Short mmCIF file of C-alpha atoms and ligand atoms in Angstrom, two decimals:
data_model
loop_
_atom_site.label_atom_id
_atom_site.label_comp_id
_atom_site.label_asym_id
_atom_site.label_seq_id
_atom_site.Cartn_x
_atom_site.Cartn_y
_atom_site.Cartn_z
CA MET A 174 14.87 -35.56 28.22
CA ASN A 175 18.20 -37.11 27.31
CA ARG A 176 21.53 -35.53 28.19
CA LYS A 177 22.16 -34.19 24.69
CA GLU A 178 18.73 -32.54 24.57
CA PHE A 179 19.26 -31.12 28.07
CA LEU A 180 22.62 -29.60 27.11
CA ARG A 181 21.16 -28.14 23.92
CA LEU A 182 18.30 -26.50 25.77
CA SER A 183 20.57 -25.37 28.63
CA SER A 184 22.72 -23.51 26.14
CA MET A 185 19.53 -21.70 25.04
CA GLY A 186 18.56 -21.02 28.66
CA LEU A 187 15.51 -23.22 28.24
CA ALA A 188 16.22 -26.35 30.22
CA SER A 189 14.26 -25.18 33.24
CA LEU A 190 11.12 -24.45 31.20
CA PRO A 191 8.39 -27.06 31.01
CA LEU A 192 9.03 -28.98 27.87
CA SER A 193 6.77 -31.00 25.67
CA PRO A 194 5.94 -34.61 26.42
CA PHE A 195 9.32 -35.27 28.01
CA THR A 196 8.47 -33.48 31.23
CA ASN A 197 4.74 -33.99 30.99
CA HIS A 198 3.78 -30.50 32.13
CA VAL A 199 0.23 -29.76 31.16
CA ALA A 200 -0.80 -26.20 30.41
CA ALA A 201 -3.97 -24.93 31.99
CA LYS A 202 -5.48 -24.40 28.60
CA PRO A 203 -4.54 -25.05 25.02
CA LEU A 204 -5.58 -22.10 22.92
CA ILE A 205 -5.62 -21.05 19.28
CA ILE A 206 -5.97 -17.50 17.94
CA SER A 207 -6.15 -16.26 14.36
CA THR A 208 -6.30 -13.01 12.48
CA TRP A 209 -9.67 -11.73 11.29
CA ASP A 210 -13.22 -13.01 11.77
CA SER A 211 -12.49 -15.61 9.10
CA GLY A 212 -10.25 -17.09 11.80
CA MET A 213 -13.27 -18.65 13.53
CA PRO A 214 -13.51 -21.79 11.34
CA VAL A 215 -9.73 -21.83 11.11
CA ASN A 216 -9.56 -22.03 14.90
CA ALA A 217 -12.18 -24.78 14.86
CA ALA A 218 -9.99 -26.82 12.50
CA GLY A 219 -6.95 -26.28 14.73
CA TRP A 220 -8.96 -26.95 17.87
CA LYS A 221 -9.79 -30.45 16.67
CA VAL A 222 -6.05 -31.16 16.84
CA LEU A 223 -5.43 -29.39 20.14
CA SER A 224 -8.42 -30.87 21.95
CA ALA A 225 -7.36 -34.36 20.91
CA GLY A 226 -3.98 -33.77 22.56
CA GLY A 227 -2.17 -32.85 19.33
CA SER A 228 0.70 -30.42 18.96
CA ALA A 229 0.49 -26.68 18.44
CA LEU A 230 2.43 -27.18 15.20
CA ASP A 231 -0.11 -29.64 13.81
CA ALA A 232 -2.95 -27.37 14.95
CA VAL A 233 -1.70 -24.27 13.15
CA GLU A 234 -1.01 -26.28 10.01
CA ALA A 235 -4.53 -27.75 10.13
CA GLY A 236 -5.99 -24.25 10.52
CA ALA A 237 -3.98 -22.90 7.60
CA ARG A 238 -4.93 -25.85 5.39
CA TYR A 239 -8.58 -25.25 6.19
CA ILE A 240 -8.49 -21.68 4.92
CA GLU A 241 -6.33 -22.60 1.93
CA ASP A 242 -9.08 -25.05 0.99
CA THR A 243 -11.92 -22.59 1.40
CA VAL A 244 -13.46 -21.72 -1.93
CA ASP A 245 -13.97 -18.07 -2.79
CA CYS A 246 -11.82 -16.99 0.06
CA CYS A 247 -9.17 -14.37 0.19
CA VAL A 248 -6.36 -16.84 1.03
CA GLY A 249 -4.79 -19.57 -1.10
CA LEU A 250 -5.32 -20.33 -4.77
CA ASP A 251 -8.73 -18.67 -4.74
CA GLY A 252 -7.16 -15.42 -3.58
CA TYR A 253 -6.60 -12.37 -5.73
CA PRO A 254 -3.83 -12.46 -8.32
CA ASP A 255 -0.90 -10.14 -8.87
CA ARG A 256 -1.12 -7.44 -11.53
CA ASP A 257 -0.19 -9.97 -14.23
CA GLY A 258 -3.20 -12.08 -13.27
CA ILE A 259 -1.17 -14.81 -11.53
CA VAL A 260 -1.91 -16.02 -8.00
CA THR A 261 1.35 -16.33 -6.06
CA LEU A 262 1.34 -17.64 -2.51
CA ASP A 263 3.49 -16.94 0.54
CA ALA A 264 3.46 -19.06 3.71
CA CYS A 265 5.55 -19.64 6.81
CA ILE A 266 5.38 -22.07 9.72
CA MET A 267 7.46 -21.96 12.90
CA ASP A 268 7.76 -23.78 16.21
CA ASP A 269 9.10 -22.42 19.45
CA LEU A 270 12.61 -23.81 19.06
CA ALA A 271 13.15 -21.60 16.01
CA ASN A 272 12.53 -24.37 13.53
CA CYS A 273 10.85 -22.74 10.58
CA GLY A 274 10.07 -23.22 6.93
CA ALA A 275 8.61 -20.91 4.33
CA VAL A 276 7.72 -20.53 0.68
CA ALA A 277 7.28 -17.38 -1.37
CA GLY A 278 5.84 -16.72 -4.81
CA LEU A 279 4.57 -20.28 -5.02
CA GLU A 280 2.21 -20.93 -7.96
CA LYS A 281 -0.45 -23.60 -8.55
CA ILE A 282 0.03 -25.50 -5.29
CA ARG A 283 -3.00 -25.76 -3.03
CA HIS A 284 -1.33 -26.00 0.36
CA PRO A 285 1.67 -23.68 0.63
CA ILE A 286 1.67 -24.10 4.42
CA SER A 287 2.35 -27.82 4.09
CA VAL A 288 5.11 -27.15 1.57
CA ALA A 289 6.57 -24.70 4.12
CA ARG A 290 6.44 -27.44 6.75
CA LYS A 291 8.26 -29.81 4.42
CA VAL A 292 10.92 -27.13 3.87
CA MET A 293 11.28 -26.97 7.65
CA GLU A 294 11.42 -30.70 8.21
CA LYS A 295 13.12 -32.05 5.11
CA THR A 296 15.69 -29.45 4.14
CA PRO A 297 18.45 -27.54 5.92
CA HIS A 298 16.86 -24.35 4.52
CA VAL A 299 14.26 -21.89 5.73
CA LEU A 300 12.78 -20.30 2.60
CA LEU A 301 12.23 -21.53 -0.96
CA VAL A 302 10.87 -19.24 -3.66
CA GLY A 303 9.10 -19.34 -7.02
CA GLN A 304 10.01 -22.11 -9.46
CA GLY A 305 12.30 -23.81 -6.95
CA ALA A 306 9.58 -23.90 -4.33
CA GLN A 307 7.16 -25.38 -6.85
CA GLN A 308 9.69 -27.98 -7.97
CA PHE A 309 10.31 -28.94 -4.33
CA ALA A 310 6.55 -29.24 -3.76
CA LEU A 311 6.13 -31.53 -6.75
CA GLU A 312 9.06 -33.67 -5.64
CA ASN A 313 7.31 -34.04 -2.30
CA GLY A 314 4.00 -35.27 -3.59
CA PHE A 315 2.03 -32.07 -4.00
CA THR A 316 -0.14 -31.78 -7.11
CA LEU A 317 0.04 -29.05 -9.72
CA GLU A 318 -3.30 -27.22 -10.01
CA ASP A 319 -4.47 -25.48 -13.17
CA GLY A 320 -3.80 -21.94 -11.98
CA LYS A 321 -7.18 -20.62 -13.13
CA LEU A 322 -8.55 -17.68 -11.20
CA SER A 323 -11.62 -18.26 -9.03
CA PRO A 324 -14.74 -16.54 -10.40
CA SER A 325 -14.66 -13.76 -7.82
CA ALA A 326 -10.91 -13.22 -8.23
CA GLU A 327 -11.37 -13.04 -11.99
CA LYS A 328 -14.16 -10.51 -11.62
CA ALA A 329 -12.12 -8.36 -9.25
CA TYR A 330 -9.06 -8.59 -11.49
CA LYS A 331 -11.03 -7.52 -14.59
CA GLN A 332 -12.39 -4.60 -12.62
CA TRP A 333 -8.90 -3.67 -11.49
CA LEU A 334 -7.57 -3.88 -15.06
CA ILE A 335 -9.89 -1.05 -16.14
CA LYS A 336 -7.71 1.48 -14.34
CA SER A 337 -4.74 -0.77 -13.56
CA GLU A 338 -3.93 1.67 -10.83
CA TYR A 339 -1.01 0.42 -8.80
CA LYS A 340 -2.18 1.53 -5.42
CA PRO A 341 -2.36 -1.43 -3.10
CA VAL A 342 -4.46 -0.44 -0.11
CA ILE A 343 -5.55 -3.16 2.22
CA ASN A 344 -7.44 -3.70 5.40
CA ILE A 345 -8.86 -0.25 5.93
CA GLU A 346 -12.41 -0.25 7.20
CA ARG A 347 -14.83 1.23 4.69
CA LYS A 348 -17.37 3.80 5.82
CA ASP A 349 -20.28 2.01 4.15
CA LYS A 350 -19.69 -1.19 6.10
CA ASN A 351 -20.21 -0.28 9.71
CA GLY A 352 -20.83 -3.49 11.58
CA PRO A 353 -18.73 -3.76 14.71
CA PHE A 354 -16.29 -6.16 13.10
CA ALA A 355 -16.56 -4.99 9.52
CA PRO A 356 -13.27 -5.59 7.76
CA ALA A 357 -12.42 -3.90 4.49
CA PHE A 358 -14.28 -4.98 1.38
CA PHE A 359 -13.66 -4.68 -2.30
CA ASP A 360 -16.51 -3.35 -4.42
CA ASN A 361 -17.60 -6.90 -5.26
CA GLY A 362 -18.17 -7.58 -1.57
CA GLN A 363 -15.06 -9.73 -1.10
CA PRO A 364 -12.99 -8.93 1.96
CA ASN A 365 -9.83 -7.22 0.77
CA HIS A 366 -7.58 -8.76 3.35
CA ASP A 367 -5.85 -11.85 2.22
CA THR A 368 -3.76 -13.24 5.04
CA MET A 369 -4.44 -15.76 7.76
CA GLY A 370 -2.05 -15.71 10.72
CA ILE A 371 -2.52 -18.41 13.36
CA LEU A 372 -0.87 -18.90 16.77
CA ALA A 373 -1.40 -21.79 19.18
CA ILE A 374 -0.28 -23.18 22.50
CA ASP A 375 -0.83 -26.85 23.25
CA GLN A 376 -1.27 -28.85 26.43
CA TYR A 377 2.49 -29.28 26.76
CA LEU A 378 3.01 -25.50 26.55
CA ARG A 379 4.52 -25.74 23.10
CA LEU A 380 3.92 -22.68 20.93
CA ALA A 381 3.67 -22.61 17.14
CA GLY A 382 2.53 -20.28 14.40
CA ALA A 383 1.54 -20.35 10.74
CA VAL A 384 0.78 -17.69 8.14
CA THR A 385 -0.64 -18.24 4.69
CA THR A 386 -1.55 -15.65 2.09
CA SER A 387 -2.00 -14.78 -1.55
CA GLY A 388 -0.32 -11.52 -0.60
CA MET A 389 -1.35 -8.04 -1.47
CA ALA A 390 -3.89 -8.05 -4.30
CA PHE A 391 -2.57 -6.88 -7.70
CA LYS A 392 1.00 -6.66 -6.46
CA VAL A 393 3.97 -6.55 -8.82
CA HIS A 394 4.75 -10.09 -10.02
CA GLY A 395 7.59 -11.38 -7.84
CA ARG A 396 6.76 -9.26 -4.84
CA VAL A 397 7.16 -11.08 -1.51
CA GLY A 398 5.40 -9.82 1.57
CA ASP A 399 5.97 -10.19 5.28
CA SER A 400 4.06 -13.47 5.54
CA ALA A 401 6.88 -15.58 4.09
CA ILE A 402 9.54 -13.99 6.23
CA ALA A 403 10.28 -15.28 9.72
CA GLY A 404 10.60 -12.31 12.05
CA ALA A 405 8.36 -10.17 9.84
CA GLY A 406 4.97 -11.90 9.43
CA LEU A 407 5.58 -14.62 12.01
CA PHE A 408 7.86 -15.23 14.94
CA VAL A 409 7.74 -17.82 17.71
CA ASP A 410 10.00 -18.15 20.73
CA ARG A 411 9.63 -20.59 23.60
CA GLU A 412 10.68 -18.14 26.30
CA ALA A 413 8.95 -15.00 25.10
CA GLY A 414 5.87 -15.90 23.03
CA ALA A 415 4.61 -15.73 19.46
CA ALA A 416 3.32 -13.08 17.09
CA THR A 417 1.86 -12.73 13.61
CA SER A 418 0.77 -9.83 11.45
CA SER A 419 -1.63 -8.77 8.76
CA GLY A 420 -1.63 -5.66 6.63
CA VAL A 421 0.86 -3.92 4.39
CA GLY A 422 3.75 -6.34 4.50
CA GLU A 423 6.40 -3.85 3.44
CA GLU A 424 5.84 -1.82 6.60
CA VAL A 425 6.06 -4.95 8.73
CA ILE A 426 9.28 -6.07 7.05
CA ARG A 427 10.88 -2.65 7.57
CA ILE A 428 10.66 -3.01 11.35
CA CYS A 429 11.02 -6.84 11.58
CA GLY A 430 7.55 -6.57 13.06
CA THR A 431 6.76 -9.85 14.77
CA HIS A 432 10.31 -10.29 16.01
CA LEU A 433 9.98 -6.86 17.57
CA VAL A 434 6.66 -7.80 19.21
CA VAL A 435 8.16 -10.98 20.66
CA GLU A 436 11.22 -9.12 21.94
CA PHE A 437 8.94 -6.59 23.64
CA MET A 438 7.18 -9.52 25.34
CA ARG A 439 10.55 -10.87 26.39
CA MET A 440 11.12 -7.53 28.10
CA GLY A 441 7.93 -8.07 30.09
CA LEU A 442 5.23 -6.32 28.07
CA SER A 443 1.84 -7.96 27.71
CA PRO A 444 0.95 -9.26 24.23
CA GLN A 445 -1.31 -6.26 23.57
CA ASP A 446 1.24 -3.69 24.79
CA ALA A 447 3.98 -5.39 22.77
CA CYS A 448 1.80 -5.18 19.63
CA LYS A 449 1.04 -1.53 20.41
CA LYS A 450 4.75 -0.66 20.66
CA ALA A 451 5.40 -2.24 17.27
CA VAL A 452 2.47 -0.33 15.72
CA GLU A 453 3.84 2.88 17.24
CA ARG A 454 7.21 2.13 15.61
CA ILE A 455 5.55 1.96 12.18
CA VAL A 456 3.48 5.08 12.73
CA SER A 457 6.34 7.15 14.09
CA ARG A 458 8.48 6.27 11.05
CA ASP A 459 5.99 7.84 8.63
CA ARG A 460 2.80 9.17 10.15
CA GLU A 461 1.32 10.42 6.86
CA LYS A 462 1.72 7.04 5.20
CA ALA A 463 0.37 5.28 8.30
CA LYS A 464 -2.88 7.23 7.93
CA VAL A 465 -3.74 5.37 4.73
CA ILE A 466 -2.55 1.85 5.46
CA GLN A 467 -3.34 -0.89 7.90
CA VAL A 468 -1.07 -3.15 9.90
CA GLY A 469 -2.33 -5.33 12.73
CA PHE A 470 -0.25 -7.48 15.06
CA LEU A 471 -1.58 -10.43 17.05
CA ALA A 472 0.45 -11.97 19.88
CA LEU A 473 0.34 -14.94 22.24
CA GLY A 474 2.28 -15.05 25.51
CA ARG A 475 3.82 -18.30 26.65
CA ASP A 476 1.35 -18.29 29.56
CA GLY A 477 -1.60 -18.32 27.13
CA SER A 478 -2.31 -14.58 27.41
CA TYR A 479 -3.04 -12.88 24.10
CA GLY A 480 -3.65 -9.47 22.57
CA ALA A 481 -3.56 -7.42 19.40
CA TYR A 482 -3.07 -3.88 18.19
CA ALA A 483 -3.53 -2.19 14.81
CA ILE A 484 -2.86 1.12 13.15
CA GLN A 485 -6.49 1.61 12.17
CA LYS A 486 -9.92 0.53 13.23
CA GLY A 487 -11.14 -2.66 11.57
CA PHE A 488 -8.61 -5.29 12.61
CA VAL A 489 -10.23 -8.17 14.47
CA PHE A 490 -9.08 -11.57 15.64
CA SER A 491 -10.65 -14.89 16.62
CA VAL A 492 -9.99 -16.91 19.77
CA LYS A 493 -10.78 -20.52 20.66
CA SER A 494 -10.09 -22.47 23.84
CA ASP A 495 -12.19 -24.83 25.93
CA THR A 496 -13.75 -21.82 27.65
CA GLU A 497 -14.14 -19.27 24.89
CA GLU A 498 -14.89 -18.94 21.21
CA ARG A 499 -15.20 -15.38 20.00
CA ILE A 500 -14.16 -12.55 17.74
CA ILE A 501 -12.44 -9.60 19.38
CA ALA A 502 -11.96 -6.15 17.91
CA SER A 503 -8.37 -5.00 18.17
CA PRO A 504 -7.60 -1.63 19.72
CA HIS A 505 -6.02 0.82 17.28
CA LEU A 506 -3.72 3.80 17.33
CA LEU A 507 -5.19 6.28 14.85
C1 LIG B 773 1.19 -9.02 2.54
N1 LIG B 773 0.66 -8.97 4.85
O1 LIG B 773 1.39 -9.75 1.58
C2 LIG B 773 0.21 -9.44 3.59
C3 LIG B 773 -1.15 -8.96 3.19
C4 LIG B 773 -2.18 -9.03 4.25
O2 LIG B 773 -4.36 -8.99 4.87
O3 LIG B 773 -1.93 -9.19 5.40
N2 LIG B 773 -3.42 -8.87 3.95
O4 LIG B 773 1.72 -7.92 2.64
#
């Protein structure tokens, strides 16, 4: 570590922490965790990076790109559109030195997470939206896709148009799907959650996170959820840990959800207890509303400990390290 770097980190109170390749501290175990059961292949994609000695940042980006590429999935261009029939994407990526980049309302670009990373690395900004985000993507070598809905998204949208009822409900477990990890499903059998949040720690103890989403299905055109907003859908801090969220973004934004989770970890709470406190904050604000919505938080401590908590039953997350690969059901409050 050179003197300038040392002084910069000292001013953040971080110089004594094990740092990246400079100090060559090796964590006991790199680890990657993701929201939902669909996080299993996402973790596998990220694990390829981590197990080859790559960075947490590259791992979470690889995981997000995997799910953005998955056909007929609930994330990315194949996700559900807004109520005008347009798919708009939100994504955010962050490392543990508070470097972050995000895009919101991005149309026709396959990998919003990589555009977000370019925002982080190539601009002095944090968040680009809509047309400007698309223009930036095109200037940086991304290709414009045709914007057609996937067959299942089109079917779901046509079905939604019959009533056009603006009542976005996501992530609540349905009674007719009662497997132990059953998430919520739309009537066409598609899972009705549409966000992938990923957190990782690498062998040098670096933390990073990524979130990518098509947002709440059939939202108002222009609506931005928590996933694009650092401190709401994603927050990473070298000293305290990392957190991500899934569920009704508005409720997460109202309490700066993942920032809150990370600050609770800074105060000494375990990842699961920190997530629980944030869920309690949402529920205590409006208990009646909380009964009909879902929010789940997932957190990773800087020691590799992890945990989750949700408002309702049905939130699950996936874990991958060299010793485990599994789906875990999150505890819930109601
Ligand atoms: C949003 N938080 O746009 C996202 C939606 C989500 O699983 O998480 N769905 O509000």
